[in-house]
Short mmCIF file of C-alpha atoms in Angstrom, two decimals:
data_model
loop_
_atom_site.label_atom_id
_atom_site.label_comp_id
_atom_site.label_asym_id
_atom_site.label_seq_id
_atom_site.Cartn_x
_atom_site.Cartn_y
_atom_site.Cartn_z
CA MET J 1 -25.16 -55.31 -129.21
CA LYS J 2 -25.50 -54.46 -132.91
CA LEU J 3 -22.80 -55.36 -135.42
CA GLU J 4 -22.84 -51.72 -136.52
CA ASP J 5 -21.42 -50.88 -133.09
CA PHE J 6 -18.27 -52.74 -134.14
CA GLY J 7 -17.97 -50.79 -137.40
CA TYR J 8 -20.16 -52.79 -139.78
CA ASN J 9 -21.31 -50.56 -142.65
CA ASN J 10 -22.49 -50.56 -146.26
CA LYS J 11 -18.95 -51.06 -147.55
CA ILE J 12 -18.59 -54.33 -145.64
CA GLU J 13 -22.05 -55.40 -146.76
CA THR J 14 -20.94 -54.81 -150.37
CA LEU J 15 -17.78 -56.88 -149.80
CA LYS J 16 -19.94 -59.67 -148.44
CA LYS J 17 -22.03 -59.75 -151.63
CA GLU J 18 -19.08 -59.32 -153.99
CA ASN J 19 -17.37 -62.33 -152.42
CA ASN J 20 -20.51 -64.50 -152.53
CA LEU J 21 -20.69 -64.86 -148.75
CA GLU J 22 -24.43 -64.37 -148.24
CA ALA J 23 -24.74 -67.91 -146.86
CA PHE J 24 -22.22 -67.22 -144.09
CA GLU J 25 -22.44 -65.35 -140.83
CA ILE J 26 -20.30 -62.21 -140.79
CA GLY J 27 -18.39 -61.22 -137.67
CA ARG J 28 -15.40 -59.19 -136.52
CA VAL J 29 -12.36 -60.65 -134.79
CA ILE J 30 -12.12 -58.96 -131.39
CA LEU J 31 -9.42 -61.12 -129.79
CA GLU J 32 -6.57 -63.30 -131.03
CA HIS J 33 -4.39 -65.64 -129.01
CA LYS J 34 -2.18 -68.34 -130.57
CA GLU J 35 -4.39 -68.82 -133.65
CA ARG J 36 -7.54 -68.99 -131.55
CA TYR J 37 -10.02 -66.20 -132.03
CA ILE J 38 -13.05 -64.59 -130.44
CA VAL J 39 -15.45 -63.25 -133.07
CA THR J 40 -18.44 -61.03 -132.41
CA THR J 41 -21.57 -61.49 -134.56
CA VAL J 42 -25.21 -60.45 -134.44
CA GLN J 43 -25.81 -63.63 -132.44
CA GLY J 44 -23.12 -62.88 -129.87
CA GLU J 45 -19.49 -63.82 -129.30
CA TYR J 46 -18.04 -67.13 -130.53
CA GLU J 47 -14.74 -68.91 -130.21
CA ALA J 48 -13.40 -69.55 -133.68
CA GLU J 49 -10.69 -71.44 -135.54
CA ILE J 50 -9.77 -71.42 -139.21
CA THR J 51 -10.64 -74.17 -141.67
CA GLY J 52 -8.00 -76.66 -142.74
CA ASN J 53 -8.36 -75.41 -146.30
CA LEU J 54 -7.66 -71.82 -145.25
CA ARG J 55 -4.58 -72.97 -143.36
CA TYR J 56 -3.37 -75.09 -146.29
CA THR J 57 -3.85 -72.43 -148.97
CA ALA J 58 -2.33 -69.59 -146.92
CA ASN J 59 0.88 -68.33 -148.52
CA THR J 60 1.91 -65.88 -145.79
CA ARG J 61 0.81 -64.67 -142.36
CA GLU J 62 -1.29 -62.03 -144.15
CA ASP J 63 -3.72 -64.76 -145.20
CA PHE J 64 -4.64 -65.58 -141.59
CA PRO J 65 -7.22 -63.63 -139.55
CA ALA J 66 -6.11 -60.84 -137.23
CA VAL J 67 -7.79 -58.60 -134.68
CA GLY J 68 -9.96 -56.12 -136.56
CA ASP J 69 -10.72 -58.45 -139.46
CA TRP J 70 -14.21 -59.05 -140.80
CA VAL J 71 -14.64 -62.77 -141.42
CA ALA J 72 -17.18 -65.20 -142.86
CA LEU J 73 -17.89 -68.07 -140.51
CA VAL J 74 -20.20 -70.98 -139.71
CA MET J 75 -21.37 -71.80 -136.18
CA TYR J 76 -21.36 -75.48 -135.26
CA ASP J 77 -22.68 -75.10 -131.70
CA SER J 78 -23.72 -72.38 -129.26
CA TYR J 79 -20.16 -71.24 -128.53
CA ASN J 80 -17.87 -72.33 -131.37
CA SER J 81 -17.44 -71.50 -135.04
CA ILE J 82 -15.15 -71.97 -138.03
CA ILE J 83 -13.72 -69.10 -140.08
CA HIS J 84 -13.95 -69.80 -143.82
CA LYS J 85 -12.75 -66.52 -145.29
CA VAL J 86 -11.23 -63.16 -144.36
CA LEU J 87 -12.94 -60.25 -146.09
CA PRO J 88 -10.71 -57.77 -147.99
CA ARG J 89 -9.11 -55.28 -145.60
CA SER J 90 -9.30 -51.50 -145.77
CA SER J 91 -5.95 -51.26 -143.94
CA MET J 92 -3.36 -53.52 -142.35
CA LEU J 93 -0.88 -52.38 -139.73
CA ALA J 94 2.22 -54.61 -139.84
CA ARG J 95 5.90 -54.79 -138.96
CA GLN J 96 8.76 -57.18 -139.61
CA ALA J 97 8.25 -60.38 -137.64
CA VAL J 98 10.80 -60.52 -134.82
CA GLY J 99 13.43 -63.20 -135.48
CA GLN J 100 11.84 -64.33 -138.78
CA SER J 101 13.67 -62.89 -141.76
CA GLY J 102 11.40 -61.90 -144.64
CA ASP J 103 8.15 -62.38 -142.71
CA ILE J 104 5.72 -59.84 -141.31
CA GLN J 105 3.60 -59.70 -138.18
CA ILE J 106 0.13 -58.22 -138.47
CA ILE J 107 -0.61 -55.87 -135.60
CA ALA J 108 -4.25 -55.17 -136.46
CA THR J 109 -6.49 -54.56 -139.48
CA ASN J 110 -9.28 -52.30 -140.70
CA ILE J 111 -7.99 -49.37 -138.63
CA ASP J 112 -8.91 -45.73 -139.20
CA TYR J 113 -6.56 -44.06 -136.70
CA ALA J 114 -3.49 -45.07 -134.72
CA PHE J 115 -2.67 -43.62 -131.30
CA ILE J 116 1.13 -43.59 -130.98
CA VAL J 117 1.61 -43.50 -127.21
CA GLN J 118 4.90 -42.29 -125.72
CA ALA J 119 5.67 -41.61 -122.08
CA VAL J 120 7.51 -38.31 -121.50
CA ASP J 121 9.96 -39.79 -119.01
CA ARG J 122 13.38 -41.15 -119.96
CA ASP J 123 11.91 -43.59 -122.50
CA PHE J 124 10.82 -40.77 -124.81
CA ASN J 125 12.29 -41.38 -128.27
CA ILE J 126 11.48 -39.43 -131.46
CA ASN J 127 13.25 -42.01 -133.62
CA ARG J 128 10.76 -44.61 -132.37
CA ILE J 129 7.85 -42.29 -133.11
CA GLU J 130 9.09 -41.92 -136.70
CA ARG J 131 9.11 -45.72 -136.98
CA TYR J 132 5.50 -45.93 -135.83
CA LEU J 133 4.58 -43.13 -138.23
CA THR J 134 6.16 -45.05 -141.10
CA ILE J 135 4.18 -48.26 -140.54
CA CYS J 136 1.01 -46.16 -140.19
CA ASN J 137 1.69 -44.18 -143.36
CA THR J 138 2.47 -47.37 -145.28
CA SER J 139 -1.14 -48.47 -144.76
CA ASN J 140 -2.73 -44.99 -145.04
CA ILE J 141 -3.73 -45.04 -141.38
CA GLN J 142 -4.08 -41.59 -139.81
CA PRO J 143 -1.58 -41.31 -136.91
CA LEU J 144 -2.01 -39.25 -133.75
CA ILE J 145 0.72 -38.83 -131.14
CA ILE J 146 -0.13 -39.12 -127.45
CA LEU J 147 2.43 -37.93 -124.92
CA ASN J 148 1.47 -39.65 -121.69
CA LYS J 149 2.57 -39.22 -118.05
CA ILE J 150 3.08 -35.45 -118.31
CA ASP J 151 2.63 -35.35 -114.53
CA LEU J 152 6.16 -36.76 -114.27
CA ILE J 153 7.87 -33.66 -115.72
CA ASP J 154 7.56 -29.90 -115.25
CA LYS J 155 5.93 -27.56 -117.77
CA LEU J 156 9.23 -26.18 -119.08
CA SER J 157 10.55 -29.68 -119.81
CA LEU J 158 7.28 -30.59 -121.55
CA ASN J 159 7.43 -27.47 -123.73
CA THR J 160 11.03 -28.25 -124.70
CA LEU J 161 10.08 -31.82 -125.58
CA MET J 162 7.10 -30.64 -127.65
CA ASP J 163 9.31 -28.16 -129.54
CA ASP J 164 11.85 -30.88 -130.35
CA LEU J 165 9.07 -33.16 -131.56
CA LYS J 166 7.48 -30.52 -133.80
CA LYS J 167 10.84 -29.68 -135.40
CA ARG J 168 11.04 -33.21 -136.77
CA ILE J 169 7.39 -34.16 -137.23
CA ASN J 170 4.85 -31.95 -138.99
CA ALA J 171 1.11 -32.21 -139.61
CA VAL J 172 0.50 -34.94 -137.01
CA PRO J 173 -1.82 -34.02 -134.11
CA ILE J 174 -0.18 -34.22 -130.68
CA PHE J 175 -2.04 -34.70 -127.38
CA ALA J 176 -0.28 -34.27 -124.04
CA ILE J 177 -2.12 -36.13 -121.29
CA SER J 178 -1.82 -37.53 -117.80
CA SER J 179 -3.64 -40.71 -116.87
CA ILE J 180 -3.19 -39.74 -113.20
CA SER J 181 -4.47 -36.14 -113.19
CA LYS J 182 -6.66 -36.71 -116.30
CA GLN J 183 -5.19 -33.56 -117.87
CA GLY J 184 -5.79 -33.57 -121.63
CA VAL J 185 -7.96 -36.70 -121.53
CA GLU J 186 -11.23 -34.92 -122.37
CA GLN J 187 -9.65 -33.31 -125.44
CA LEU J 188 -8.56 -36.77 -126.56
CA LYS J 189 -12.02 -38.22 -126.03
CA GLU J 190 -13.56 -35.47 -128.15
CA ILE J 191 -11.77 -36.62 -131.30
CA ILE J 192 -12.95 -40.24 -131.02
CA SER J 193 -15.87 -40.85 -133.41
CA LYS J 194 -18.57 -43.51 -133.33
CA GLY J 195 -17.92 -46.45 -135.63
CA LYS J 196 -14.26 -45.57 -136.21
CA THR J 197 -11.48 -47.96 -135.18
CA TYR J 198 -8.42 -46.74 -133.26
CA CYS J 199 -5.29 -48.77 -132.52
CA LEU J 200 -2.90 -48.18 -129.61
CA LEU J 201 0.81 -48.42 -130.43
CA GLY J 202 3.66 -48.06 -127.99
CA SER J 203 6.36 -49.73 -125.95
CA SER J 204 5.73 -51.58 -122.71
CA GLY J 205 5.00 -49.35 -119.75
CA VAL J 206 3.92 -46.20 -121.59
CA GLY J 207 0.40 -46.44 -120.11
CA LYS J 208 -1.67 -47.94 -122.93
CA SER J 209 -3.74 -50.21 -120.66
CA THR J 210 -4.39 -47.40 -118.19
CA LEU J 211 -5.49 -45.21 -121.10
CA VAL J 212 -7.95 -47.89 -122.25
CA ASN J 213 -9.43 -48.03 -118.77
CA ILE J 214 -9.86 -44.24 -118.76
CA LEU J 215 -11.46 -44.18 -122.19
CA THR J 216 -13.89 -46.97 -121.25
CA ASN J 217 -14.51 -45.70 -117.71
CA THR J 218 -13.86 -49.25 -116.47
CA SER J 219 -11.01 -51.49 -115.35
CA LEU J 220 -11.06 -53.76 -118.39
CA MET J 221 -7.30 -53.91 -118.77
CA LYS J 222 -4.98 -55.02 -115.98
CA THR J 223 -2.34 -52.51 -114.97
CA LYS J 224 0.64 -52.51 -112.63
CA ASN J 225 2.30 -49.80 -110.61
CA ILE J 226 5.57 -48.25 -111.65
CA SER J 227 8.49 -50.58 -110.97
CA GLU J 228 10.55 -49.55 -107.96
CA HIS J 229 13.69 -50.82 -109.68
CA SER J 230 13.37 -49.27 -113.15
CA LYS J 231 10.95 -46.44 -112.34
CA LYS J 232 9.00 -47.50 -115.44
CA GLY J 233 5.44 -48.69 -115.93
CA GLN J 234 5.26 -52.46 -116.06
CA HIS J 235 3.86 -54.22 -119.12
CA THR J 236 0.61 -56.13 -118.59
CA THR J 237 -1.16 -56.56 -121.95
CA THR J 238 -0.38 -60.02 -123.38
CA HIS J 239 -2.71 -60.17 -126.38
CA ARG J 240 -4.47 -57.98 -128.91
CA GLU J 241 -8.07 -57.09 -128.15
CA LEU J 242 -10.77 -54.94 -129.71
CA ILE J 243 -12.87 -52.96 -127.21
CA LEU J 244 -15.94 -50.71 -127.53
CA LEU J 245 -15.80 -47.26 -125.97
CA ASP J 246 -18.68 -45.44 -124.29
CA ASN J 247 -18.95 -42.86 -127.07
CA GLY J 248 -19.20 -45.50 -129.81
CA GLY J 249 -15.55 -45.54 -130.81
CA ILE J 250 -13.66 -48.82 -131.20
CA ILE J 251 -10.14 -49.27 -129.82
CA ILE J 252 -7.59 -52.05 -130.23
CA ASP J 253 -5.05 -52.53 -127.46
CA ASN J 254 -1.73 -54.21 -128.22
CA PRO J 255 1.13 -55.70 -126.21
CA GLY J 256 4.11 -53.38 -125.98
CA MET J 257 6.57 -53.61 -128.87
CA ARG J 258 10.32 -53.43 -128.33
CA GLU J 259 11.10 -53.67 -132.04
CA ILE J 260 9.32 -51.92 -134.91
CA GLY J 261 11.03 -53.41 -137.94
CA ILE J 262 10.25 -51.69 -141.22
CA ALA J 263 8.92 -53.99 -143.94
CA SER J 264 8.08 -53.05 -147.52
CA GLY J 265 6.43 -49.77 -148.40
CA SER J 266 8.33 -46.86 -149.91
CA TYR J 267 5.24 -44.68 -149.55
CA GLY J 268 5.38 -44.93 -145.77
CA LEU J 269 8.95 -43.66 -145.65
CA GLU J 270 8.22 -40.97 -148.21
CA LYS J 271 5.31 -39.59 -146.22
CA THR J 272 7.10 -39.78 -142.87
CA PHE J 273 10.27 -38.14 -144.20
CA GLU J 274 8.57 -35.79 -146.63
CA THR J 275 11.23 -33.08 -146.33
CA ILE J 276 14.00 -35.51 -147.24
CA TYR J 277 12.09 -36.73 -150.27
CA GLU J 278 11.43 -33.18 -151.43
CA TYR J 279 15.14 -32.36 -151.32
CA SER J 280 15.98 -35.66 -153.04
CA LYS J 281 14.29 -34.37 -156.20
CA GLN J 282 17.15 -31.90 -156.50
CA CYS J 283 19.92 -34.52 -156.28
CA ARG J 284 22.31 -34.78 -159.24
CA PHE J 285 21.72 -38.52 -159.63
CA LYS J 286 18.30 -40.14 -159.77
CA ASP J 287 19.55 -43.22 -157.89
CA CYS J 288 21.22 -41.13 -155.18
CA THR J 289 21.48 -42.97 -151.86
CA HIS J 290 22.02 -39.70 -149.96
CA THR J 291 25.15 -41.05 -148.29
CA ILE J 292 28.36 -40.26 -150.22
CA GLU J 293 27.29 -38.87 -153.60
CA ILE J 294 28.60 -35.54 -154.90
CA GLY J 295 25.72 -33.22 -155.67
CA CYS J 296 23.35 -34.77 -153.12
CA ALA J 297 20.79 -32.14 -152.15
CA VAL J 298 19.78 -34.08 -149.04
CA ILE J 299 23.31 -34.10 -147.58
CA ALA J 300 23.62 -30.39 -148.40
CA ALA J 301 20.34 -29.70 -146.56
CA VAL J 302 21.57 -31.64 -143.52
CA ASP J 303 24.81 -29.65 -143.51
CA ILE J 304 23.00 -26.31 -143.36
CA GLY J 305 20.41 -27.49 -140.84
CA GLU J 306 17.41 -27.64 -143.18
CA ILE J 307 17.06 -31.35 -142.37
CA ASP J 308 17.52 -32.57 -138.80
CA GLN J 309 20.67 -34.70 -138.46
CA SER J 310 19.02 -37.29 -136.20
CA SER J 311 16.00 -37.59 -138.50
CA TYR J 312 18.31 -38.03 -141.50
CA GLU J 313 20.25 -40.82 -139.76
CA ASN J 314 17.01 -42.50 -138.70
CA TYR J 315 15.75 -42.33 -142.29
CA LEU J 316 18.92 -44.00 -143.64
CA LYS J 317 18.64 -46.78 -141.09
CA MET J 318 14.99 -47.45 -141.88
CA GLN J 319 15.59 -47.29 -145.63
CA LYS J 320 18.32 -49.90 -145.24
CA GLU J 321 15.95 -52.13 -143.24
CA LYS J 322 13.26 -51.82 -145.89
CA ASP J 323 15.67 -52.65 -148.72
CA HIS J 324 17.02 -55.68 -146.83
CA PHE J 325 13.50 -56.92 -146.07
CA GLU J 326 12.41 -56.59 -149.71
CA SER J 327 15.54 -58.37 -150.99
CA THR J 328 14.98 -61.18 -148.47
CA VAL J 329 11.37 -61.59 -149.62
CA ALA J 330 12.50 -61.65 -153.26
CA GLU J 331 15.13 -64.29 -152.48
CA LYS J 332 12.60 -66.45 -150.62
CA ARG J 333 10.19 -66.25 -153.56
CA LYS J 334 12.98 -67.25 -155.94
CA LYS J 335 13.85 -70.27 -153.79
CA ASP J 336 10.17 -71.28 -153.55
CA LYS J 337 9.83 -70.97 -157.33
CA ASN J 338 12.94 -73.09 -157.95
CA PHE J 339 11.73 -75.69 -155.46
CA GLY J 340 8.37 -75.80 -157.22
CA LYS J 341 10.07 -76.40 -160.56
CA MET J 342 12.15 -79.19 -159.05
CA VAL J 343 9.04 -80.91 -157.64
CA LYS J 344 7.28 -80.59 -160.99
CA GLN J 345 10.28 -82.08 -162.85
CA PHE J 346 10.42 -84.95 -160.36
CA LYS J 347 6.71 -85.71 -160.87
CA ASN J 348 7.09 -85.61 -164.66
CA LEU J 349 10.11 -87.88 -164.46
CA LYS J 350 8.20 -90.30 -162.23
CA LYS J 351 5.27 -90.39 -164.68
CA SER J 352 7.53 -91.07 -167.64
CA SER J 353 9.50 -93.76 -165.84
CA LYS J 354 8.70 -97.39 -166.58
CA PHE J 355 9.43 -98.36 -163.00
#
């Protein structure tokens, strides 16, 4: 297997030289599990761990490797290696870390396209799709929406669902497929290009693992039947993994996500809710929050139906999450800075002391 099959190109070669990494082996992280990694290189696959220095100097989770990363490493036997550096990323898909205020969780890196997978049964949720769109747009990753399990509903219901989706989301390709009947699968395969990296996003049970198996024409990913109790697909993926497709594309499968917390990134919200931002330019006040202000063009557009009410409410909720996350990060940085000053003062006092 050539490294080019995993997306290696002239741009990565340039990054290798610019970062003075010619003496190191370059590989791509294809699997991550509890800070243990599998990295593919021209010499094959290696288990890898990070150096103590990399762990010590890391300021945030962003400084650690993630699936999709290109890394510089040294092999110390036939199966094991040590990661010394993560090469600069072209993109990073991330969300708020669950239960950790002010921190982020990296979903995957160096992604070209994201497949936002939604099942068309009772779990279908446009608000959730807008959340996925926002984290994709924040990192300039091209999103595509996949409506899976269309065999579970009739054609009229599917058309109604598609119309509702298009009213709120524009300029994003939508593919309606069935992993059972294979309807729409060939059209999806046709858009996958050699050397490009695609990432699967979606809740548990929407059929991501089954879709991977179809795209690879294998049974790489474990799947389970629909639960008799909930009538939903059962979640099976437990880790992130990068997989090669038959046509040369590269796909990253992810565990299902119940929460898609919005972190920093005004651009992501602006691109996802482009209509709202266009109307906001007409607001009377530049710092309009679009909630209670007189002369708010956004509220006026909602009232006359130019902006969808549900989309507007979803936007306000996500904007509030983003603002809270950014204020939390700023507060943590302030505390860290004050703590650093206190440590420095203590050291100076200790040096000047006679005792």
